[in-house]
Amino acid sequence: MPFFWPLRSRHTFTLLEVMIAGTLLIMAIMGIAMTFLTVANLNTLSKENNFAACQARKIMEEIRSTPFKDILSKYQDKNYSIPGLNLQKGDLDENVGKIQTTKVNDKKDLLDVTVRLDWRGKVGNRSLSIKTRIAEIKKKKRKKADDLLGEIFK
């Protein structure tokens, strides 16, 4: 063996190779960690939105089950406090939910109803709005079957 032959074996890594491999490993771990954090935030956001949507639908179903003639008087500009949703900073009415009911083009038998929720979530200020139109169904007097049969066979 010549004197200048390398003293190390070719089966080991140099310090530069180890540092590059370590840097790549750290970057991969950071990418995976950021993915987990993003998924956790999206999960929290999804739970908050789902809870708020369920509460808004519950309020809307309460309105729909109310007789049409009582909807305006009972729900016009009504505010709701919903346990589980935090108030936004600076909210003056101290309620998360607000209901607005308005007549459509001054028609007596058609209402626009909006349920709006504004809350402070873990990710920031959030809002959700559900709108629908409710119509009064006027029942027409039905003719009895005997009267109809009598008209047919005259």
XYZ file of N, CA and C in Angstrom:
462
model
N 0.827 -1.181 0.000
C 0.000 0.000 0.000
C 0.874 1.249 0.000
N 0.525 2.169 -0.875
C 1.293 3.411 -0.878
C 1.017 4.239 0.368
N 1.917 5.117 0.670
C 1.835 5.954 1.868
C 0.660 6.932 1.813
N 0.304 7.468 0.649
C -0.761 8.483 0.522
C -2.148 7.868 0.424
N -2.242 6.583 0.534
C -3.554 5.909 0.488
C -4.423 6.430 1.627
N -5.742 6.736 1.360
C -6.584 7.285 2.426
C -6.661 6.340 3.623
N -6.629 6.919 4.808
C -6.648 6.125 6.027
C -8.063 5.671 6.393
N -9.077 6.290 5.805
C -10.441 5.921 6.157
C -10.990 4.894 5.181
N -11.993 4.189 5.628
C -12.637 3.198 4.780
C -13.674 3.906 3.911
N -14.001 3.388 2.761
C -14.992 3.979 1.875
C -16.406 3.696 2.355
N -16.610 3.009 3.460
C -17.936 2.687 3.973
C -18.428 3.715 4.994
N -17.762 4.790 5.209
C -18.181 5.831 6.157
C -18.571 7.081 5.378
N -19.252 8.013 6.083
C -19.698 9.257 5.472
C -18.829 10.404 5.947
N -18.683 11.383 5.079
C -17.939 12.569 5.477
C -18.864 13.467 6.292
N -18.271 14.419 6.978
C -19.056 15.364 7.784
C -20.020 16.151 6.904
N -19.628 16.528 5.716
C -20.481 17.266 4.797
C -21.702 16.430 4.387
N -21.508 15.167 4.095
C -22.616 14.294 3.733
C -23.602 14.127 4.884
N -23.091 13.991 6.085
C -23.948 13.858 7.267
C -24.747 15.138 7.487
N -24.121 16.293 7.304
C -24.820 17.564 7.494
C -25.906 17.749 6.433
N -25.648 17.405 5.211
C -26.657 17.526 4.150
C -27.822 16.574 4.424
N -27.522 15.340 4.794
C -28.580 14.371 5.106
C -29.409 14.839 6.304
N -28.759 15.385 7.325
C -29.476 15.893 8.501
C -30.384 17.061 8.145
N -29.890 17.963 7.281
C -30.698 19.101 6.846
C -31.932 18.638 6.082
N -31.743 17.680 5.179
C -32.886 17.147 4.428
C -33.887 16.455 5.351
N -33.394 15.726 6.334
C -34.279 15.049 7.292
C -35.066 16.063 8.116
N -34.413 17.110 8.566
C -35.097 18.148 9.351
C -36.161 18.850 8.498
N -35.849 19.124 7.231
C -36.839 19.763 6.351
C -38.047 18.861 6.134
N -37.823 17.567 5.990
C -38.933 16.628 5.808
C -39.791 16.563 7.068
N -39.162 16.515 8.221
C -39.909 16.466 9.491
C -40.706 17.752 9.683
N -40.122 18.903 9.339
C -40.842 20.177 9.464
C -42.055 20.206 8.534
N -41.914 19.680 7.323
C -43.039 19.620 6.397
C -44.167 18.762 6.941
N -43.829 17.631 7.503
C -44.848 16.743 8.093
C -45.503 17.409 9.295
N -44.709 18.079 10.134
C -45.261 18.760 11.312
C -46.208 19.883 10.897
N -45.853 20.637 9.864
C -46.725 21.714 9.388
C -48.027 21.145 8.832
N -47.951 19.994 8.183
C -49.167 19.345 7.683
C -50.083 18.975 8.832
N -49.526 18.408 9.889
C -50.339 18.044 11.057
C -50.970 19.266 11.709
N -50.224 20.364 11.815
C -50.781 21.594 12.402
C -51.916 22.146 11.539
N -51.731 22.125 10.228
C -52.771 22.611 9.329
C -54.023 21.763 9.429
N -53.857 20.449 9.490
C -55.002 19.545 9.611
C -55.716 19.772 10.946
N -54.973 19.990 12.016
C -55.590 20.249 13.329
C -56.404 21.545 13.292
N -55.865 22.604 12.657
C -56.606 23.863 12.545
C -57.859 23.695 11.693
N -57.754 22.964 10.590
C -58.922 22.728 9.741
C -59.977 21.900 10.465
N -59.540 20.954 11.296
C -60.474 20.146 12.076
C -61.242 21.018 13.069
N -60.536 21.910 13.755
C -61.184 22.832 14.693
C -62.164 23.739 13.965
N -61.737 24.274 12.828
C -62.589 25.152 12.033
C -63.839 24.415 11.558
N -63.671 23.184 11.132
C -64.800 22.379 10.659
C -65.788 22.099 11.789
N -65.281 21.789 12.976
C -66.175 21.530 14.120
C -66.970 22.784 14.480
N -66.299 23.931 14.495
C -66.993 25.190 14.808
C -68.073 25.488 13.764
N -67.730 25.359 12.494
C -68.698 25.633 11.428
C -69.874 24.672 11.493
N -69.603 23.406 11.758
C -70.668 22.409 11.848
C -71.604 22.719 13.016
N -71.030 23.072 14.174
C -71.844 23.415 15.343
C -72.703 24.645 15.057
N -72.097 25.674 14.458
C -72.835 26.901 14.148
C -73.942 26.632 13.127
N -73.660 25.826 12.116
C -74.671 25.513 11.102
C -75.833 24.741 11.721
N -75.539 23.813 12.636
C -76.612 23.069 13.318
C -77.482 24.006 14.153
N -76.853 24.955 14.839
C -77.609 25.903 15.652
C -78.467 26.821 14.772
N -77.919 27.271 13.649
C -78.683 28.133 12.737
C -79.862 27.366 12.133
N -79.643 26.110 11.759
C -80.747 25.302 11.217
C -81.815 25.060 12.282
N -81.385 24.871 13.509
C -82.339 24.666 14.609
C -83.221 25.908 14.781
N -82.615 27.085 14.732
C -83.377 28.336 14.839
C -84.324 28.480 13.650
N -83.829 28.146 12.448
C -84.666 28.256 11.253
C -85.859 27.299 11.333
N -85.648 26.098 11.833
C -86.762 25.152 11.986
C -87.770 25.648 13.023
N -87.287 26.303 14.051
C -88.190 26.899 15.053
C -89.067 27.964 14.390
N -88.467 28.760 13.521
C -89.226 29.802 12.816
C -90.249 29.166 11.874
N -89.828 28.136 11.152
C -90.738 27.475 10.209
C -91.919 26.808 10.902
N -91.721 26.368 12.137
C -92.820 25.712 12.847
C -93.784 26.715 13.490
N -93.444 27.996 13.430
C -94.301 29.046 13.979
C -95.389 29.387 12.960
N -96.625 29.618 13.400
C -97.668 30.051 12.458
C -97.225 31.312 11.715
N -97.549 31.382 10.440
C -97.070 32.465 9.580
C -97.412 33.842 10.134
N -98.611 33.989 10.646
C -99.045 35.317 11.111
C -98.239 35.800 12.321
N -97.573 34.865 13.045
C -96.816 35.237 14.246
C -95.321 35.430 13.995
N -94.848 35.100 12.815
C -93.407 35.143 12.561
C -92.848 36.556 12.686
N -93.473 37.533 12.038
C -92.951 38.908 12.101
C -92.928 39.451 13.519
N -94.002 39.248 14.255
C -94.055 39.812 15.600
C -93.100 39.101 16.557
N -92.878 37.820 16.357
C -92.059 37.049 17.284
C -90.567 37.098 16.962
N -90.213 37.204 15.672
C -88.811 37.062 15.288
C -88.200 38.278 14.606
N -88.924 39.368 14.472
C -88.364 40.552 13.814
C -87.186 41.096 14.618
N -86.004 41.110 14.035
C -84.772 41.628 14.656
C -84.523 41.035 16.040
N -84.715 39.745 16.179
C -84.476 39.073 17.454
C -83.021 38.626 17.533
N -82.431 38.774 18.703
C -81.051 38.360 18.943
C -81.027 37.078 19.759
N -80.024 36.252 19.499
C -79.880 34.978 20.187
C -78.513 34.865 20.842
N -78.489 34.271 22.008
C -77.241 33.891 22.643
C -77.132 32.379 22.522
N -76.039 31.902 21.966
C -75.881 30.470 21.739
C -74.713 29.959 22.572
N -74.995 29.094 23.562
C -73.903 28.519 24.359
C -72.973 27.705 23.459
N -71.681 27.881 23.640
C -70.713 27.161 22.829
C -70.067 28.030 21.768
N -70.664 29.182 21.482
C -70.069 30.134 20.539
C -69.724 31.409 21.299
N -68.491 31.867 21.169
C -68.015 33.043 21.895
C -68.312 34.322 21.124
N -68.575 35.378 21.872
C -68.844 36.685 21.256
C -67.604 37.241 20.588
N -67.819 37.977 19.507
C -66.717 38.704 18.899
C -66.395 39.907 19.767
N -65.144 40.335 19.731
C -64.759 41.511 20.516
C -65.491 42.727 19.975
N -66.016 43.531 20.880
C -66.720 44.743 20.489
C -68.163 44.528 20.103
N -68.698 43.323 20.311
C -70.097 43.045 19.985
C -70.970 43.738 21.029
N -71.746 44.721 20.589
C -72.495 45.558 21.521
C -73.763 44.895 22.053
N -74.420 44.070 21.240
C -75.677 43.477 21.705
C -75.457 42.222 22.551
N -74.203 41.781 22.662
C -73.821 40.633 23.485
C -74.565 39.358 23.112
N -74.866 39.211 21.833
C -75.498 38.004 21.316
C -74.771 37.559 20.061
N -74.703 36.259 19.886
C -74.029 35.704 18.722
C -74.947 35.709 17.507
N -76.231 35.400 17.725
C -77.166 35.233 16.618
C -78.116 36.401 16.453
N -78.523 36.634 15.208
C -79.494 37.689 14.904
C -80.419 37.173 13.806
N -81.713 37.446 13.975
C -82.710 37.046 12.986
C -83.302 38.305 12.370
N -83.406 38.310 11.049
C -84.064 39.412 10.354
C -85.183 38.831 9.501
N -86.357 39.409 9.620
C -87.484 39.001 8.788
C -88.020 40.239 8.089
N -88.222 40.142 6.793
C -88.749 41.263 6.021
C -89.774 40.750 5.017
N -90.751 41.584 4.722
C -91.734 41.251 3.703
C -91.102 41.424 2.331
N -91.466 40.560 1.415
C -90.944 40.626 0.063
C -91.864 41.513 -0.766
N -91.331 42.626 -1.236
C -92.088 43.556 -2.087
C -93.454 43.903 -1.497
N -93.505 44.087 -0.202
C -94.733 44.457 0.518
C -95.861 43.442 0.331
N -95.535 42.223 0.022
C -96.552 41.185 -0.057
C -96.813 40.671 1.345
N -98.056 40.428 1.636
C -98.418 39.999 2.983
C -98.149 38.515 3.216
N -98.038 37.746 2.142
C -97.937 36.294 2.303
C -96.549 35.737 1.974
N -95.513 36.608 1.941
C -94.173 36.155 1.606
C -93.137 36.897 2.456
N -92.267 36.133 3.142
C -91.254 36.716 4.026
C -89.871 36.205 3.672
N -88.898 37.101 3.727
C -87.488 36.708 3.668
C -87.001 36.593 5.106
N -86.383 35.474 5.436
C -85.884 35.246 6.796
C -84.392 34.956 6.710
N -83.607 35.672 7.514
C -82.160 35.468 7.566
C -81.751 35.203 9.009
N -81.027 34.116 9.212
C -80.427 33.818 10.517
C -78.928 34.000 10.340
N -78.355 34.924 11.100
C -76.920 35.225 10.983
C -76.247 34.997 12.327
N -75.139 34.273 12.295
C -74.341 34.021 13.493
C -72.956 34.626 13.291
N -72.505 35.414 14.252
C -71.155 35.991 14.252
C -70.497 35.613 15.566
N -69.364 34.928 15.502
C -68.712 34.485 16.726
C -67.199 34.554 16.575
N -66.519 34.477 17.714
C -65.062 34.446 17.741
C -64.646 32.996 17.944
N -64.005 32.443 16.947
C -63.564 31.064 17.020
C -62.105 30.980 17.425
N -61.583 29.777 17.459
C -60.185 29.577 17.822
C -59.240 30.078 16.741
N -59.742 30.170 15.501
C -58.916 30.603 14.395
C -59.120 32.094 14.084
N -60.166 32.706 14.635
C -60.450 34.117 14.376
C -61.950 34.358 14.336
N -62.348 35.548 13.901
C -63.770 35.877 13.802
C -64.402 35.097 12.653
N -65.576 34.557 12.916
C -66.280 33.721 11.950
C -67.709 34.215 11.827
N -68.342 33.937 10.694
C -69.755 34.275 10.518
C -70.408 33.248 9.606
N -71.707 33.087 9.805
C -72.489 32.148 9.012
C -73.872 32.755 8.841
N -74.414 32.649 7.652
C -75.728 33.218 7.381
C -76.557 32.204 6.598
N -77.792 31.999 7.033
C -78.733 31.122 6.338
C -79.948 31.963 5.978
N -80.338 31.902 4.709
C -81.487 32.677 4.238
C -82.523 31.737 3.661
N -83.773 32.107 3.847
C -84.864 31.351 3.238
C -86.043 32.282 3.004
N -86.975 31.806 2.252
C -88.200 32.555 1.987
C -89.364 31.693 2.462
N -90.232 32.279 3.266
C -91.378 31.548 3.821
C -92.661 32.155 3.263
N -93.537 31.290 2.790
C -94.800 31.742 2.210
C -95.961 31.198 3.026
N -96.997 32.008 3.091
C -98.221 31.554 3.755
C -99.038 30.780 2.731
N -99.394 29.591 3.113
C -100.196 28.762 2.210
C -101.650 28.934 2.609
N -102.406 29.432 1.678
C -103.825 29.639 1.945
C -104.576 28.394 1.504
N -105.335 27.872 2.399
C -106.098 26.659 2.100
C -107.388 27.029 1.394
N -107.607 26.362 0.284
C -108.857 26.569 -0.442
C -109.870 25.573 0.091
N -111.115 25.998 0.045
C -112.159 25.080 0.486
C -112.289 23.960 -0.529
N -112.293 22.755 -0.016
C -112.427 21.596 -0.886
C -113.879 21.205 -1.006
N -114.207 20.788 -2.177
C -115.557 20.267 -2.368
C -115.572 18.826 -1.893
N -116.638 18.452 -1.339
C -116.774 17.068 -0.895
C -116.872 16.149 -2.101
N -116.465 14.918 -1.922
C -116.482 13.929 -3.003
C -117.890 13.731 -3.552
N -118.904 13.766 -2.672
C -120.279 13.589 -3.142
C -120.696 14.730 -4.061
N -120.265 15.951 -3.733
C -120.598 17.092 -4.577
C -119.928 16.972 -5.946
N -118.672 16.511 -5.953
C -117.965 16.334 -7.216
C -118.624 15.261 -8.070
N -118.991 14.144 -7.452
C -119.654 13.081 -8.191
C -121.008 13.531 -8.723
N -121.684 14.322 -7.932
C -122.973 14.847 -8.381
C -122.817 15.736 -9.592
N -121.748 16.556 -9.628
C -121.506 17.445 -10.771
C -121.139 16.643 -12.020
N -120.403 15.569 -11.813
C -119.948 14.748 -12.961
C -121.130 14.049 -13.619
N -122.024 13.500 -12.802
C -123.108 12.682 -13.344
C -124.389 13.452 -13.606
N -124.330 14.756 -13.656
C -125.553 15.540 -13.949
C -125.970 15.394 -15.364
